[in-house]
Coordinates of N, CA, C and O in Angstrom, one line a residue:
M1 N 56.3 42.9 -60.1 CA 55.3 43.6 -59.4 C 54.0 43.6 -59.1 O 53.4 43.6 -58.0
T2 N 53.5 43.5 -60.2 CA 52.0 42.9 -60.2 C 51.7 41.6 -59.7 O 50.7 41.6 -58.6
N3 N 52.5 40.4 -59.7 CA 52.4 39.6 -58.8 C 52.4 39.8 -56.9 O 51.8 39.5 -56.1
G4 N 53.1 40.9 -56.8 CA 52.8 41.4 -55.6 C 52.2 42.2 -54.6 O 51.4 42.3 -54.1
L5 N 51.7 43.0 -56.1 CA 50.3 44.0 -55.6 C 49.1 42.9 -55.7 O 48.2 43.3 -54.5
N6 N 48.9 42.0 -56.6 CA 47.7 40.9 -56.4 C 47.6 40.2 -54.9 O 46.9 39.5 -54.2
S7 N 49.0 39.4 -54.7 CA 49.4 38.9 -53.5 C 48.8 40.0 -52.0 O 48.1 39.5 -51.0
F8 N 49.5 40.8 -52.4 CA 49.1 42.0 -51.0 C 47.4 42.4 -51.1 O 47.2 42.0 -49.7
L9 N 46.8 42.2 -52.3 CA 45.5 42.7 -52.2 C 44.8 41.5 -51.7 O 43.5 41.5 -50.9
E10 N 45.2 40.4 -52.1 CA 44.4 39.3 -51.6 C 44.6 38.8 -50.3 O 43.8 38.4 -49.2
N11 N 45.9 39.1 -49.8 CA 45.9 39.5 -48.0 C 45.0 40.1 -47.6 O 44.1 40.0 -46.6
Q12 N 44.7 41.2 -48.3 CA 43.9 42.6 -48.1 C 42.3 42.2 -47.8 O 41.6 41.8 -46.6
D13 N 42.1 41.2 -48.5 CA 40.5 40.5 -48.7 C 40.3 39.5 -47.7 O 39.0 39.4 -47.1
Y14 N 41.5 38.5 -47.8 CA 41.4 37.7 -46.5 C 41.2 38.2 -45.1 O 40.5 37.9 -44.3
I15 N 42.2 39.4 -44.7 CA 42.2 40.3 -43.5 C 40.4 40.5 -43.4 O 39.7 40.5 -42.2
L16 N 40.1 41.3 -44.1 CA 38.9 42.1 -44.2 C 37.9 40.9 -43.9 O 37.0 40.8 -42.9
A17 N 38.0 39.7 -44.4 CA 37.2 38.8 -44.3 C 37.0 37.9 -42.9 O 35.8 37.5 -42.8
L18 N 38.3 38.0 -42.4 CA 38.0 37.4 -41.2 C 37.5 38.2 -40.2 O 36.7 37.9 -39.1
T19 N 38.0 40.0 -40.3 CA 37.3 40.7 -39.5 C 36.1 41.2 -39.2 O 35.6 40.4 -38.2
F20 N 35.2 40.5 -40.4 CA 34.1 40.9 -40.7 C 33.0 39.6 -39.9 O 32.0 39.7 -39.3
K21 N 34.3 38.4 -40.7 CA 33.9 37.5 -39.4 C 33.7 37.1 -38.2 O 32.6 36.8 -37.4
K22 N 34.8 37.9 -37.5 CA 34.9 37.9 -36.4 C 33.9 38.9 -35.5 O 33.0 38.9 -34.6
M23 N 33.6 40.3 -35.8 CA 32.4 41.3 -35.8 C 31.1 40.6 -35.9 O 30.4 40.6 -35.3
E24 N 30.9 39.7 -36.9 CA 29.3 38.7 -36.7 C 29.5 37.8 -36.1 O 28.5 37.7 -35.0
T25 N 30.4 37.1 -35.8 CA 30.7 36.2 -34.4 C 30.0 36.7 -33.0 O 29.5 36.2 -32.2
T26 N 30.7 37.8 -32.9 CA 30.6 38.9 -31.8 C 29.3 39.3 -31.4 O 28.9 39.4 -30.4
K27 N 28.6 39.8 -32.4 CA 27.3 40.0 -32.4 C 26.7 38.8 -32.0 O 25.6 38.8 -31.0
T28 N 26.6 37.9 -32.8 CA 25.9 36.8 -32.5 C 26.1 36.4 -30.6 O 25.1 35.8 -30.4
L29 N 27.4 35.9 -30.7 CA 27.6 35.3 -29.4 C 26.9 36.7 -28.2 O 26.1 36.0 -27.4
L30 N 27.2 37.9 -28.4 CA 26.7 39.0 -27.7 C 25.0 38.5 -27.5 O 24.5 38.7 -26.2
S31 N 24.3 38.8 -28.2 CA 22.6 38.2 -28.6 C 22.0 37.3 -27.7 O 21.7 37.0 -26.9
K32 N 23.4 35.8 -28.4 CA 23.1 34.7 -27.3 C 23.0 34.7 -26.1 O 22.7 34.5 -25.1
L33 N 24.2 35.5 -25.0 CA 23.9 35.9 -24.1 C 23.4 36.7 -23.3 O 22.6 36.1 -22.5
W34 N 22.5 37.3 -24.3 CA 21.6 38.2 -23.4 C 20.2 37.8 -23.6 O 19.2 37.5 -23.4
I35 N 20.3 36.6 -24.6 CA 18.8 35.2 -24.7 C 19.4 34.5 -23.2 O 18.3 34.1 -22.3
F36 N 20.4 34.1 -23.0 CA 20.6 32.6 -22.1 C 20.4 33.9 -20.4 O 19.8 33.1 -19.5
L37 N 20.5 35.0 -20.3 CA 20.7 35.9 -19.6 C 19.0 35.9 -19.2 O 18.2 35.8 -18.1
T38 N 18.4 36.4 -20.0 CA 17.2 36.5 -20.0 C 16.0 35.0 -19.7 O 15.0 35.2 -19.1
M39 N 16.5 34.3 -20.5 CA 15.5 32.4 -19.9 C 16.1 32.3 -17.8 O 15.6 31.9 -17.8
N40 N 17.9 33.2 -17.9 CA 17.8 33.0 -16.5 C 16.6 33.6 -15.6 O 16.2 33.3 -14.3
Y41 N 16.5 34.8 -15.8 CA 15.5 35.7 -15.0 C 14.0 35.1 -15.1 O 13.5 34.8 -14.2
I42 N 13.7 34.6 -16.2 CA 12.6 34.2 -16.4 C 12.4 32.8 -15.4 O 11.3 32.6 -14.8
F43 N 13.7 32.2 -15.5 CA 13.4 30.6 -14.6 C 13.3 30.7 -13.1 O 12.6 30.0 -12.6
C44 N 14.0 32.0 -13.2 CA 14.1 31.9 -12.0 C 13.3 32.7 -10.9 O 12.6 32.3 -9.9
D45 N 12.4 33.8 -11.7 CA 10.7 33.6 -11.3 C 10.0 33.0 -11.3 O 8.7 32.9 -10.6
V46 N 9.7 31.8 -12.3 CA 8.7 30.6 -12.1 C 9.2 29.6 -11.3 O 8.5 29.3 -10.5
F47 N 10.9 29.7 -10.8 CA 10.6 28.7 -9.8 C 10.2 29.1 -8.6 O 9.8 28.1 -7.4
S48 N 10.1 30.5 -8.2 CA 9.9 31.3 -7.0 C 8.3 30.9 -7.6 O 8.0 30.9 -5.4
L49 N 7.5 30.9 -8.2 CA 6.4 30.6 -7.5 C 5.9 28.8 -7.4 O 4.8 28.5 -6.8
Y50 N 6.7 28.1 -7.3 CA 7.2 26.8 -6.6 C 7.3 27.2 -5.1 O 6.6 25.8 -4.4
N51 N 7.5 28.2 -5.0 CA 8.2 28.3 -3.3 C 6.8 28.9 -2.6 O 6.6 30.3 -2.6
S52 N 6.1 27.5 -2.1 CA 5.0 28.4 -1.0 C 4.4 29.4 -0.5 O 4.2 30.2 -0.3
S53 N 5.6 29.4 0.5 CA 6.0 30.8 1.2 C 6.1 32.0 0.3 O 4.9 33.1 0.8
F54 N 6.5 32.1 -0.5 CA 6.9 33.2 -1.4 C 5.4 33.2 -2.5 O 5.1 34.5 -2.2
L55 N 4.7 32.4 -2.7 CA 3.7 32.2 -3.2 C 2.6 33.0 -2.4 O 1.5 33.8 -2.9
N56 N 2.4 32.2 -1.2 CA 1.7 33.0 0.0 C 1.6 34.3 0.2 O 0.7 34.9 0.2
K57 N 3.1 35.0 0.0 CA 2.9 36.3 0.4 C 3.1 37.1 -0.8 O 2.4 38.5 -1.4
L58 N 2.9 36.9 -2.0 CA 2.7 37.1 -3.5 C 1.3 37.6 -4.0 O 0.9 38.3 -4.0
I59 N 0.5 36.7 -3.2 CA -1.0 36.7 -3.1 C -1.1 37.5 -1.8 O -2.3 38.4 -2.9
T60 N -0.8 38.1 -1.2 CA -1.0 39.0 -0.5 C -0.7 40.5 -1.0 O -1.1 41.4 -0.7
G61 N 0.2 40.5 -2.3 CA 0.5 41.5 -2.7 C 1.5 42.9 -2.2 O 2.1 43.7 -2.5
K62 N 2.3 41.9 -1.1 CA 3.5 42.4 -0.3 C 4.4 41.0 0.3 O 4.0 39.8 0.5
V63 N 5.5 41.5 -0.7 CA 6.8 40.3 -0.1 C 7.9 40.9 0.4 O 8.5 41.8 0.1
D64 N 8.4 40.6 1.5 CA 9.8 40.9 1.7 C 9.7 42.9 2.1 O 10.6 43.2 1.8
G65 N 8.5 43.5 2.6 CA 8.6 44.7 2.3 C 8.1 45.1 1.0 O 8.1 47.0 1.2
I66 N 8.1 44.9 -0.3 CA 8.1 45.3 -1.4 C 6.7 45.2 -1.7 O 6.0 43.8 -1.9
E67 N 6.1 45.9 -1.6 CA 4.5 46.2 -2.5 C 4.8 46.3 -3.8 O 4.9 47.2 -4.4
F68 N 3.7 44.9 -4.1 CA 3.4 44.5 -5.9 C 2.2 45.4 -6.6 O 1.0 45.4 -6.3
T69 N 2.5 46.8 -6.9 CA 1.4 47.7 -7.1 C 1.7 47.6 -8.5 O 2.5 47.0 -8.6
E70 N 0.8 48.4 -9.3 CA 0.7 48.5 -10.9 C 2.3 49.3 -11.2 O 2.8 49.0 -11.9
P71 N 2.2 50.6 -10.7 CA 3.7 51.0 -10.6 C 5.1 50.2 -10.6 O 6.0 50.4 -11.0
F72 N 4.8 49.7 -9.7 CA 6.0 49.0 -9.2 C 5.9 48.1 -10.3 O 7.2 47.3 -10.8
L73 N 5.2 47.3 -10.9 CA 5.2 46.1 -12.1 C 5.7 47.1 -13.2 O 6.2 45.9 -13.9
L74 N 4.9 47.9 -13.8 CA 5.4 48.5 -14.8 C 6.7 48.7 -15.0 O 7.8 48.5 -15.2
Y75 N 7.8 48.9 -13.7 CA 9.2 49.2 -13.4 C 9.9 47.9 -13.4 O 10.8 48.1 -14.3
F76 N 9.5 47.0 -12.7 CA 9.5 45.7 -13.2 C 9.8 45.5 -14.9 O 11.0 44.7 -14.8
A77 N 8.5 45.7 -15.4 CA 8.5 45.1 -16.6 C 9.5 46.1 -17.5 O 10.2 45.0 -18.6
I78 N 9.5 47.3 -16.8 CA 10.6 47.6 -17.9 C 11.7 47.2 -17.7 O 12.7 47.1 -19.0
I79 N 12.6 47.1 -16.6 CA 13.9 46.4 -16.4 C 13.6 45.3 -17.3 O 15.0 45.0 -17.9
M80 N 13.0 44.6 -17.0 CA 12.8 43.0 -17.9 C 13.2 43.1 -19.3 O 13.5 42.2 -19.9
E81 N 12.8 44.2 -19.9 CA 12.5 44.4 -21.5 C 14.0 44.8 -21.8 O 14.2 44.7 -22.6
I82 N 14.6 45.3 -20.9 CA 16.0 45.7 -21.1 C 17.0 44.7 -21.7 O 17.5 44.9 -22.9
P83 N 17.0 43.4 -20.8 CA 17.5 42.8 -21.3 C 17.1 41.8 -22.7 O 18.3 41.1 -24.0
M84 N 15.9 41.7 -23.1 CA 15.1 41.4 -23.6 C 15.4 42.1 -25.0 O 15.7 41.8 -26.6
L85 N 15.5 43.5 -25.3 CA 15.8 44.7 -26.5 C 17.5 44.2 -26.8 O 17.4 44.6 -27.8
M86 N 18.0 44.0 -25.7 CA 19.4 43.9 -26.0 C 19.8 42.6 -27.0 O 20.7 42.7 -27.6
I87 N 18.7 41.6 -26.8 CA 18.9 40.5 -27.8 C 19.2 41.0 -29.3 O 19.8 40.3 -30.4
M88 N 18.1 41.7 -29.4 CA 17.9 42.4 -31.1 C 19.1 43.6 -31.5 O 19.6 43.2 -32.2
L89 N 19.3 44.4 -30.3 CA 20.4 45.3 -30.7 C 21.8 45.1 -30.7 O 22.3 45.8 -31.3
S90 N 22.2 43.7 -30.3 CA 23.3 43.1 -30.0 C 23.4 42.8 -31.7 O 24.9 42.6 -32.1
I91 N 22.3 42.5 -32.6 CA 22.5 42.0 -33.5 C 22.4 43.0 -34.4 O 23.4 43.2 -35.6
I92 N 21.9 44.3 -34.6 CA 21.4 45.2 -35.6 C 22.3 46.6 -35.4 O 22.7 47.4 -36.1
L93 N 22.5 46.7 -34.6 CA 23.3 48.0 -34.1 C 25.2 47.6 -34.6 O 26.0 46.9 -34.6
K94 N 25.7 49.0 -35.0 CA 27.1 49.0 -35.5 C 28.3 48.6 -34.3 O 27.9 49.2 -33.2
T95 N 29.3 48.3 -34.7 CA 30.5 47.7 -33.9 C 30.4 48.7 -33.0 O 30.6 48.1 -31.6
K96 N 30.7 50.0 -32.9 CA 31.3 50.8 -31.8 C 30.1 50.8 -30.4 O 29.9 50.9 -29.6
I97 N 28.8 51.3 -31.3 CA 27.8 51.7 -29.9 C 27.1 50.6 -29.6 O 27.0 50.7 -28.8
N98 N 27.2 49.2 -30.3 CA 27.5 47.9 -29.8 C 27.7 48.1 -28.9 O 27.3 47.4 -27.6
Q99 N 29.3 48.0 -28.8 CA 30.7 48.0 -27.6 C 30.1 48.6 -26.6 O 29.5 47.9 -25.1
I100 N 29.8 49.7 -26.8 CA 29.2 51.0 -25.8 C 28.1 50.7 -25.3 O 28.1 50.3 -23.8
I101 N 27.0 50.1 -25.7 CA 25.9 49.9 -25.3 C 25.6 48.5 -24.6 O 25.0 48.5 -23.5
N102 N 26.3 47.8 -24.8 CA 26.5 46.5 -23.8 C 27.4 46.4 -22.9 O 26.6 46.1 -21.7
M103 N 27.8 47.5 -22.7 CA 29.2 47.8 -21.8 C 27.9 48.6 -20.6 O 27.7 48.2 -19.3
I104 N 27.4 49.5 -21.1 CA 26.2 50.3 -20.3 C 25.0 49.4 -19.6 O 25.3 49.6 -18.5
V105 N 24.7 48.8 -20.5 CA 23.6 47.7 -20.0 C 23.8 46.7 -19.2 O 23.3 46.5 -18.4
G106 N 25.0 46.3 -19.6 CA 25.7 45.2 -18.4 C 26.0 45.8 -17.3 O 25.4 44.9 -16.2
V107 N 27.0 46.9 -16.8 CA 26.5 47.7 -15.1 C 25.4 47.7 -14.9 O 25.1 47.2 -13.8
L108 N 24.9 48.4 -15.8 CA 22.8 48.7 -14.8 C 22.2 47.6 -15.1 O 22.2 47.4 -13.8
M109 N 22.6 46.7 -15.4 CA 21.9 45.1 -15.2 C 22.6 44.3 -14.0 O 22.2 44.0 -12.8
I110 N 24.1 44.3 -13.9 CA 24.7 44.1 -12.3 C 24.0 44.7 -11.3 O 24.2 44.3 -10.0
I111 N 24.2 46.1 -11.4 CA 23.6 46.7 -10.3 C 22.1 46.9 -9.6 O 21.9 46.5 -8.4
I112 N 21.5 46.4 -10.6 CA 19.4 46.2 -10.8 C 20.1 44.4 -9.3 O 19.3 44.6 -8.6
Q113 N 20.7 43.4 -10.4 CA 21.0 42.6 -10.0 C 21.6 42.4 -8.5 O 20.8 41.7 -7.3
I114 N 22.3 42.9 -8.2 CA 23.1 43.5 -7.0 C 22.4 43.7 -5.8 O 22.1 43.3 -4.7
G115 N 21.4 45.3 -6.4 CA 20.5 45.1 -5.8 C 19.3 44.6 -5.0 O 18.5 44.6 -4.0
S116 N 18.7 43.4 -6.0 CA 17.8 42.8 -5.7 C 18.5 41.7 -4.6 O 17.3 41.4 -3.6
L117 N 20.0 41.8 -4.7 CA 19.9 40.3 -3.5 C 20.1 41.0 -2.2 O 20.2 40.2 -1.5
V118 N 20.4 42.4 -2.3 CA 20.5 43.0 -0.9 C 19.3 43.1 -0.5 O 18.9 44.2 0.5
T119 N 18.2 43.1 -1.2 CA 17.0 43.5 -0.9 C 15.6 42.1 -0.3 O 15.9 41.7 -0.9
G120 N 15.5 42.4 1.2 CA 15.1 41.3 1.6 C 15.5 40.3 1.6 O 16.7 40.2 1.2
K121 N 15.1 38.8 1.9 CA 15.7 37.5 2.1 C 15.2 36.9 0.6 O 14.5 36.9 0.1
N122 N 16.7 35.8 0.3 CA 16.7 35.6 -1.0 C 16.8 33.5 -0.6 O 16.9 33.3 0.1
S123 N 15.9 33.0 -1.2 CA 15.9 32.1 -1.4 C 17.0 30.9 -2.1 O 18.1 31.8 -2.5
L124 N 17.3 29.9 -1.5 CA 18.7 29.0 -2.5 C 18.1 29.1 -4.0 O 20.1 29.4 -4.6
H125 N 17.6 29.3 -4.7 CA 17.6 29.4 -6.1 C 18.1 30.8 -6.6 O 18.5 30.8 -7.4
Y126 N 17.1 31.4 -5.6 CA 17.5 33.0 -6.3 C 18.5 33.2 -6.1 O 19.3 33.9 -7.0
V127 N 19.8 32.8 -5.0 CA 20.6 33.2 -5.2 C 21.7 32.3 -6.4 O 22.9 33.3 -6.9
F128 N 21.4 31.4 -6.5 CA 22.1 30.2 -7.5 C 21.7 30.9 -8.7 O 22.4 31.5 -9.7
F129 N 20.7 31.4 -9.1 CA 20.1 31.8 -10.5 C 21.1 33.6 -10.4 O 21.4 33.9 -11.7
S130 N 21.1 34.3 -9.4 CA 22.0 35.4 -9.3 C 23.2 35.4 -9.8 O 24.0 36.2 -10.8
I131 N 23.5 34.4 -9.2 CA 25.1 34.0 -9.7 C 25.6 34.1 -11.1 O 26.4 34.6 -11.5
I132 N 24.6 32.9 -11.8 CA 24.6 32.8 -12.8 C 24.3 34.0 -14.2 O 25.3 34.5 -14.8
E133 N 23.4 35.1 -13.5 CA 23.2 36.4 -14.0 C 24.7 37.0 -13.9 O 24.5 37.3 -15.4
L134 N 24.9 37.3 -13.2 CA 26.3 38.2 -12.6 C 27.2 37.7 -13.7 O 28.0 38.3 -14.4
I135 N 27.6 36.8 -13.4 CA 28.6 35.9 -14.7 C 28.4 36.2 -15.9 O 29.1 36.9 -16.7
T136 N 26.8 36.1 -16.5 CA 26.6 36.2 -17.7 C 26.7 37.7 -17.9 O 27.4 37.6 -19.1
L137 N 26.8 38.7 -17.3 CA 26.5 39.8 -17.5 C 28.1 40.5 -17.5 O 28.6 41.3 -18.1
L138 N 29.3 39.8 -16.7 CA 30.5 40.3 -16.6 C 31.3 39.4 -18.1 O 31.7 40.4 -18.5
V139 N 30.6 38.3 -18.2 CA 31.3 37.7 -19.6 C 30.9 39.0 -20.8 O 31.6 39.2 -22.0
I140 N 29.2 39.1 -20.9 CA 28.7 40.2 -21.8 C 29.9 41.6 -21.7 O 30.1 41.9 -23.2
I141 N 29.7 42.2 -20.5 CA 30.5 43.4 -20.3 C 32.3 43.2 -21.3 O 32.8 44.0 -21.8
Y142 N 33.2 42.2 -20.7 CA 34.8 41.6 -21.4 C 34.7 41.6 -23.0 O 35.1 42.3 -23.2
K143 N 33.5 40.8 -23.4 CA 33.4 40.6 -24.4 C 32.8 41.4 -25.4 O 33.9 41.9 -26.6
A144 N 32.3 42.3 -24.7 CA 32.3 44.0 -25.6 C 33.1 44.9 -25.7 O 33.6 45.5 -26.8
Y145 N 34.1 45.0 -24.2 CA 34.9 45.7 -24.4 C 36.3 44.8 -25.2 O 37.3 45.8 -25.6
K146 N 36.3 43.5 -25.1 CA 37.3 43.1 -26.0 C 37.0 43.1 -27.7 O 38.0 42.4 -28.3
W147 N 36.3 43.2 -28.2 CA 35.7 43.5 -29.2 C 36.5 44.0 -30.4 O 36.8 44.9 -30.2
Y148 N 36.9 42.8 -31.1 CA 38.0 43.5 -32.1 C 37.4 44.9 -33.1 O 36.6 44.8 -33.7
N149 N 38.4 45.4 -32.8 CA 37.8 47.3 -33.9 C 38.8 47.2 -35.0 O 40.0 47.6 -34.8
P150 N 38.7 46.9 -36.0 CA 39.1 46.9 -37.0 C 39.7 48.9 -37.7 O 39.1 49.7 -37.2
K151 N 41.5 48.9 -37.5 CA 41.5 50.0 -37.9 C 41.6 50.6 -39.4 O 41.6 49.3 -40.6
P152 N 41.9 51.7 -39.8 CA 41.4 51.3 -41.2 C 42.9 50.8 -41.5 O 44.1 51.1 -41.1
I153 N 42.5 50.2 -43.0 CA 43.6 49.6 -43.5 C 44.7 51.2 -44.1 O 44.5 51.5 -45.2
T154 N 45.9 51.0 -44.1 CA 47.1 51.5 -44.9 C 47.7 51.3 -46.2 O 47.9 50.2 -45.3
N155 N 47.5 51.9 -47.3 CA 48.4 51.0 -48.0 C 50.1 51.3 -48.6 O 50.1 52.2 -49.0
S156 N 50.7 51.1 -46.9 CA 52.3 51.6 -47.1 C 53.3 50.6 -48.4 O 53.4 51.5 -48.6
Y157 N 52.6 49.8 -48.6 CA 53.5 49.1 -49.5 C 52.9 49.5 -51.3 O 53.8 49.1 -51.7
I158 N 52.2 50.4 -51.5 CA 51.9 51.1 -52.5 C 52.5 52.4 -53.0 O 52.3 53.1 -51.9

């Protein structure tokens, strides 16, 4: 009887260890995906500065009907802060709230990205980066949705 109980407890320890490893792996993966997404946002904007037509419009303060005012730049800064914040939150939040926040923010960022695609004219590099960003956001939502949630262990053997 004691050997059976020891074996059962060892199995439970192993299952718990795998569960926690999976939780930490998912947190790290989500954080890395947010880093990847943020880098794509940054490089897309940097590449835009190499487009002389865009740069000339930017210098005037108005691009395709969008005026680059202080309130607009603040709004843009807040939007860009969201994925940077998710890099950290994906690591420190507990599982359930982490899942929910990653899915909500992922959907929010998809809406913003699609909105930016239908506003004004887009260069080829912008469309390319947007596709990568949208795919990354879908992966974030999928991984957060599929994140394993351990159920409480019941000792039906004891």
